Amino acid sequence: MAAPPSAELEPLTDGQVLQTDESDIGMTYSELSVIGRIRKISKCGPYSMSWKLIHTWREALSPLQGAAKVKHFFQMYSVNRHKMTTVTPSYHAEGYGPDDNRFDLRPFLYNTRWSWQFRAIDNQVSKMEVGNDYHN
């Protein structure tokens, strides 16, 4: 029960699991949950999500760090989104779940670069960093 979450895809080293899901994902499960809910329930894309999270996480992360997490999430999301089209039907009791694709009718093939959205995020973050403007 005390073992860290791991897909256990890498061999043990001296009997210890060195791989953890959070290090592989590049964010904590808590951060991933917040991002997932904003994407799914609030139906936010990269730019609007980064704007929400910059303000939500401003005590813990700089705008640059928050934007980096959003961009990383959407790169991984776009690379793996097609895999969700093969999920078997199951019962869903709430509006958010990682495998509920019944109401998520977004495309399943994305350009993984998100060039327009990521450029807009970078422009906004650079304005915030220069003016230290976290409230607009």
Coordinates of N, CA and C in Angstrom, one line a residue:
M1 N 0.8 -1.2 0.0 CA 0.0 0.0 0.0 C 0.9 1.3 0.0
A2 N 2.0 1.2 0.5 CA 2.9 2.4 0.6 C 3.7 2.6 -0.6
A3 N 3.7 1.6 -1.6 CA 4.5 1.8 -2.8 C 4.0 2.9 -3.6
P4 N 5.0 3.6 -4.2 CA 4.6 4.8 -5.1 C 3.9 4.2 -6.4
P5 N 2.9 5.0 -6.9 CA 2.3 4.5 -8.1 C 3.3 4.3 -9.3
S6 N 3.2 3.2 -9.9 CA 4.2 2.9 -11.0 C 3.6 1.9 -12.0
A7 N 3.9 2.2 -13.3 CA 3.5 1.2 -14.3 C 4.4 0.0 -14.3
E8 N 5.5 0.1 -13.6 CA 6.4 -1.0 -13.5 C 6.9 -1.6 -14.8
L9 N 7.2 -0.6 -15.7 CA 7.7 -1.0 -17.0 C 9.2 -1.2 -17.1
E10 N 9.9 -0.6 -16.1 CA 11.3 -0.8 -16.1 C 11.7 -1.8 -15.0
P11 N 12.8 -2.5 -15.2 CA 13.2 -3.6 -14.3 C 13.6 -3.0 -12.9
L12 N 13.4 -3.8 -11.9 CA 13.8 -3.3 -10.5 C 15.3 -3.1 -10.5
T13 N 15.8 -2.2 -9.6 CA 17.2 -2.0 -9.4 C 17.4 -2.3 -7.9
D14 N 18.2 -3.3 -7.6 CA 18.5 -3.7 -6.3 C 17.2 -4.0 -5.5
G15 N 16.2 -4.6 -6.2 CA 14.9 -4.9 -5.6 C 14.0 -3.7 -5.3
Q16 N 14.3 -2.6 -5.8 CA 13.5 -1.4 -5.6 C 13.0 -0.8 -7.0
V17 N 11.8 -0.3 -6.9 CA 11.1 0.3 -8.1 C 11.6 1.7 -8.2
L18 N 12.3 2.1 -9.2 CA 12.8 3.4 -9.4 C 11.9 4.3 -10.3
Q19 N 11.1 3.6 -11.1 CA 10.2 4.3 -12.0 C 8.9 4.7 -11.2
T20 N 8.5 5.9 -11.3 CA 7.2 6.3 -10.7 C 6.4 7.0 -11.8
D21 N 5.1 6.8 -11.7 CA 4.2 7.4 -12.7 C 4.3 8.9 -12.8
E22 N 4.4 9.6 -11.6 CA 4.5 11.1 -11.6 C 5.8 11.6 -12.3
S23 N 6.9 10.9 -12.1 CA 8.1 11.3 -12.8 C 8.0 11.0 -14.3
D24 N 7.4 10.0 -14.7 CA 7.2 9.7 -16.1 C 6.2 10.7 -16.7
I25 N 5.2 11.0 -16.0 CA 4.2 12.0 -16.6 C 4.7 13.4 -16.6
G26 N 5.5 13.7 -15.6 CA 6.1 15.1 -15.5 C 5.2 16.0 -14.7
M27 N 4.3 15.5 -14.0 CA 3.4 16.3 -13.1 C 2.8 15.4 -12.1
T28 N 2.3 16.0 -11.0 CA 1.8 15.1 -9.9 C 0.3 14.7 -10.3
Y29 N -0.2 13.7 -9.6 CA -1.6 13.3 -9.9 C -2.5 14.4 -9.5
S30 N -2.2 15.2 -8.5 CA -3.0 16.3 -8.1 C -3.1 17.4 -9.3
E31 N -2.0 17.7 -9.8 CA -1.9 18.6 -11.0 C -2.7 18.1 -12.2
L32 N -2.5 16.8 -12.4 CA -3.1 16.2 -13.6 C -4.6 16.1 -13.4
S33 N -5.1 16.0 -12.2 CA -6.5 16.0 -11.9 C -7.1 17.4 -12.2
V34 N -6.5 18.4 -11.7 CA -6.9 19.8 -12.0 C -7.0 20.0 -13.5
I35 N -5.9 19.7 -14.2 CA -5.8 19.9 -15.6 C -6.9 19.1 -16.3
G36 N -7.1 17.9 -15.9 CA -8.1 17.0 -16.6 C -9.5 17.6 -16.4
R37 N -9.8 18.1 -15.2 CA -11.1 18.6 -15.0 C -11.3 19.9 -15.8
I38 N -10.3 20.7 -15.9 CA -10.5 22.0 -16.7 C -10.6 21.7 -18.1
R39 N -9.9 20.7 -18.6 CA -10.0 20.3 -20.0 C -11.4 19.7 -20.3
K40 N -11.8 18.7 -19.5 CA -13.0 18.0 -19.7 C -14.3 18.7 -19.3
I41 N -14.4 19.2 -18.1 CA -15.6 19.8 -17.6 C -15.7 21.2 -18.1
S42 N -14.7 22.0 -18.0 CA -14.7 23.4 -18.5 C -14.5 23.5 -20.0
K43 N -14.1 22.4 -20.6 CA -13.9 22.4 -22.1 C -12.9 23.4 -22.5
C44 N -11.8 23.5 -21.8 CA -10.7 24.5 -22.1 C -9.7 23.9 -23.0
G45 N -9.2 24.7 -23.9 CA -8.0 24.3 -24.7 C -6.8 24.8 -24.1
P46 N -5.6 24.7 -24.7 CA -4.3 25.1 -24.1 C -4.3 26.6 -23.6
Y47 N -4.8 27.5 -24.4 CA -4.7 28.9 -24.0 C -5.5 29.3 -22.8
S48 N -6.8 28.9 -22.9 CA -7.7 29.2 -21.8 C -7.4 28.5 -20.5
M49 N -6.9 27.2 -20.7 CA -6.4 26.5 -19.5 C -5.2 27.1 -18.9
S50 N -4.3 27.6 -19.7 CA -3.1 28.2 -19.1 C -3.5 29.5 -18.3
W51 N -4.4 30.2 -18.9 CA -4.8 31.4 -18.3 C -5.5 31.1 -16.9
K52 N -6.3 30.1 -16.8 CA -7.0 29.7 -15.6 C -5.9 29.2 -14.6
L53 N -5.0 28.4 -15.0 CA -4.0 27.8 -14.1 C -3.0 28.8 -13.6
I54 N -2.6 29.7 -14.4 CA -1.6 30.8 -14.0 C -2.2 31.5 -12.8
H55 N -3.5 31.7 -12.8 CA -4.1 32.4 -11.6 C -4.3 31.4 -10.5
T56 N -4.7 30.2 -10.8 CA -5.0 29.2 -9.7 C -3.7 28.8 -9.0
W57 N -2.7 28.6 -9.7 CA -1.4 28.1 -9.2 C -0.4 29.2 -8.9
R58 N -0.8 30.4 -8.9 CA 0.2 31.5 -8.8 C 1.0 31.5 -7.5
E59 N 0.5 30.9 -6.4 CA 1.2 30.8 -5.2 C 2.3 29.7 -5.2
A60 N 2.0 28.7 -6.1 CA 3.0 27.6 -6.1 C 3.9 27.6 -7.3
L61 N 3.4 28.1 -8.5 CA 4.2 28.1 -9.7 C 4.3 29.5 -10.3
S62 N 5.4 29.8 -11.0 CA 5.4 31.0 -11.8 C 4.6 30.8 -13.0
P63 N 4.2 31.9 -13.7 CA 3.5 31.8 -15.0 C 4.2 30.9 -16.0
L64 N 5.5 31.0 -16.0 CA 6.3 30.2 -17.0 C 6.2 28.7 -16.6
Q65 N 6.3 28.4 -15.3 CA 6.2 27.0 -14.9 C 4.8 26.4 -15.2
G66 N 3.8 27.2 -14.9 CA 2.4 26.8 -15.1 C 2.1 26.6 -16.6
A67 N 2.6 27.5 -17.4 CA 2.5 27.4 -18.9 C 3.2 26.1 -19.4
A68 N 4.4 25.8 -18.8 CA 5.1 24.7 -19.3 C 4.3 23.4 -19.0
K69 N 3.7 23.3 -17.8 CA 2.9 22.1 -17.5 C 1.7 22.0 -18.4
V70 N 1.0 23.1 -18.8 CA -0.1 23.0 -19.7 C 0.4 22.6 -21.1
K71 N 1.5 23.1 -21.5 CA 2.0 22.7 -22.9 C 2.4 21.3 -22.9
H72 N 3.1 20.8 -21.8 CA 3.4 19.4 -21.7 C 2.2 18.5 -21.7
F73 N 1.2 18.9 -21.0 CA 0.0 18.1 -20.9 C -0.6 18.0 -22.3
F74 N -0.8 19.1 -23.0 CA -1.4 19.1 -24.3 C -0.6 18.3 -25.4
Q75 N 0.7 18.4 -25.3 CA 1.6 17.6 -26.2 C 1.3 16.1 -25.9
M76 N 1.3 15.7 -24.7 CA 1.1 14.3 -24.4 C -0.4 13.9 -24.7
Y77 N -1.3 14.8 -24.4 CA -2.7 14.5 -24.7 C -2.9 14.3 -26.2
S78 N -2.3 15.1 -27.1 CA -2.5 15.0 -28.5 C -1.8 13.8 -29.1
V79 N -0.7 13.4 -28.5 CA 0.0 12.2 -28.9 C -0.8 10.9 -28.6
N80 N -1.5 10.9 -27.5 CA -2.2 9.7 -27.0 C -3.7 9.8 -27.1
R81 N -4.3 10.8 -27.6 CA -5.7 11.0 -27.6 C -6.4 9.8 -28.5
H82 N -5.8 9.5 -29.5 CA -6.4 8.4 -30.4 C -6.6 7.1 -29.7
K83 N -5.8 6.9 -28.6 CA -6.0 5.6 -27.9 C -7.3 5.5 -27.1
M84 N -7.9 6.7 -26.8 CA -9.2 6.7 -26.1 C -10.4 6.3 -27.0
T85 N -10.2 6.2 -28.3 CA -11.3 5.8 -29.1 C -11.5 4.3 -29.1
T86 N -10.7 3.5 -28.4 CA -10.8 2.1 -28.3 C -11.3 1.6 -26.9
V87 N -11.7 2.6 -26.1 CA -12.1 2.2 -24.7 C -13.4 1.5 -24.8
T88 N -13.6 0.4 -24.1 CA -14.8 -0.3 -24.0 C -15.8 0.5 -23.2
P89 N -17.1 0.3 -23.5 CA -18.2 1.0 -22.7 C -18.1 0.6 -21.2
S90 N -18.4 1.6 -20.3 CA -18.5 1.3 -18.9 C -19.4 2.3 -18.3
Y91 N -19.7 2.0 -17.0 CA -20.6 2.9 -16.3 C -19.8 4.1 -15.7
H92 N -20.4 5.3 -15.9 CA -19.8 6.5 -15.4 C -20.8 7.3 -14.5
A93 N -20.4 7.5 -13.2 CA -21.4 8.1 -12.3 C -21.2 9.6 -12.1
E94 N -20.1 10.2 -12.7 CA -19.9 11.6 -12.5 C -19.4 12.2 -13.9
G95 N -19.4 13.5 -13.9 CA -19.1 14.2 -15.2 C -17.6 14.1 -15.6
Y96 N -16.7 13.7 -14.8 CA -15.3 13.6 -15.1 C -14.8 12.3 -14.9
G97 N -14.1 11.7 -15.8 CA -13.4 10.5 -15.7 C -12.4 10.4 -16.8
P98 N -11.3 9.8 -16.6 CA -10.3 9.8 -17.6 C -10.6 8.9 -18.8
D99 N -11.6 8.0 -18.6 CA -11.9 7.1 -19.7 C -13.3 7.3 -20.3
D100 N -14.0 8.4 -19.9 CA -15.3 8.7 -20.4 C -15.3 9.4 -21.7
N101 N -15.4 8.8 -22.8 CA -15.4 9.4 -24.1 C -16.8 9.5 -24.7
R102 N -17.8 9.3 -24.0 CA -19.1 9.3 -24.6 C -19.6 10.7 -24.9
F103 N -19.2 11.7 -24.1 CA -19.6 13.1 -24.3 C -18.4 14.0 -24.8
D104 N -17.3 13.4 -24.9 CA -16.1 14.2 -25.4 C -16.0 13.9 -26.8
L105 N -16.6 14.8 -27.6 CA -16.7 14.5 -29.1 C -15.6 15.4 -29.8
R106 N -14.6 15.7 -29.1 CA -13.5 16.4 -29.7 C -12.8 15.5 -30.7
P107 N -12.0 16.1 -31.6 CA -11.3 15.2 -32.5 C -10.3 14.3 -31.8
F108 N -9.9 13.2 -32.4 CA -8.9 12.4 -31.7 C -7.6 12.4 -32.4
L109 N -7.4 13.2 -33.5 CA -6.1 13.4 -34.1 C -5.8 14.8 -34.1
Y110 N -4.7 15.2 -33.4 CA -4.3 16.6 -33.2 C -2.9 16.8 -33.8
N111 N -2.6 18.1 -34.2 CA -1.3 18.5 -34.5 C -0.6 18.6 -33.1
T112 N 0.4 17.9 -32.9 CA 1.1 17.9 -31.5 C 1.9 19.1 -31.2
R113 N 2.1 20.0 -32.2 CA 2.9 21.2 -32.0 C 2.0 22.3 -31.4
W114 N 0.7 22.3 -31.6 CA -0.2 23.4 -31.1 C 0.5 24.8 -31.3
S115 N 1.0 25.0 -32.5 CA 1.8 26.2 -32.7 C 1.1 27.5 -32.4
W116 N -0.1 27.7 -32.8 CA -0.8 28.9 -32.6 C -1.1 29.1 -31.1
Q117 N -1.6 28.1 -30.4 CA -2.0 28.1 -29.0 C -0.7 28.3 -28.1
F118 N 0.3 27.6 -28.4 CA 1.5 27.7 -27.6 C 2.2 29.1 -27.8
R119 N 2.1 29.6 -29.0 CA 2.7 31.0 -29.2 C 1.9 32.0 -28.4
A120 N 0.5 31.8 -28.4 CA -0.3 32.8 -27.7 C 0.0 32.7 -26.2
I121 N 0.2 31.4 -25.7 CA 0.6 31.3 -24.3 C 1.9 31.9 -24.0
D122 N 2.9 31.7 -24.8 CA 4.2 32.3 -24.6 C 4.2 33.8 -24.6
N123 N 3.4 34.4 -25.5 CA 3.2 35.8 -25.6 C 2.6 36.4 -24.3
Q124 N 1.6 35.7 -23.8 CA 0.9 36.2 -22.6 C 1.8 36.0 -21.4
V125 N 2.5 34.9 -21.3 CA 3.5 34.7 -20.2 C 4.6 35.8 -20.2
S126 N 5.1 36.1 -21.4 CA 6.2 37.1 -21.4 C 5.7 38.4 -21.0
K127 N 4.5 38.8 -21.4 CA 3.9 40.0 -20.9 C 3.8 40.1 -19.4
M128 N 3.3 38.9 -18.8 CA 3.2 38.8 -17.4 C 4.5 38.9 -16.7
E129 N 5.5 38.2 -17.2 CA 6.8 38.2 -16.6 C 7.4 39.6 -16.6
V130 N 7.3 40.3 -17.7 CA 7.9 41.7 -17.8 C 7.1 42.6 -16.8
G131 N 5.8 42.6 -16.9 CA 5.1 43.5 -16.0 C 4.7 43.0 -14.7
N132 N 5.1 41.7 -14.4 CA 4.7 41.1 -13.1 C 3.2 41.2 -12.9
D133 N 2.4 41.1 -14.0 CA 1.0 41.3 -14.0 C 0.3 40.0 -13.8
Y134 N 0.0 39.6 -12.6 CA -0.7 38.4 -12.4 C -2.2 38.5 -12.2
H135 N -2.7 39.7 -12.3 CA -4.2 40.0 -12.0 C -5.0 40.3 -13.2
N136 N -4.5 40.5 -14.4 CA -5.3 40.8 -15.5 C -5.7 39.6 -16.3

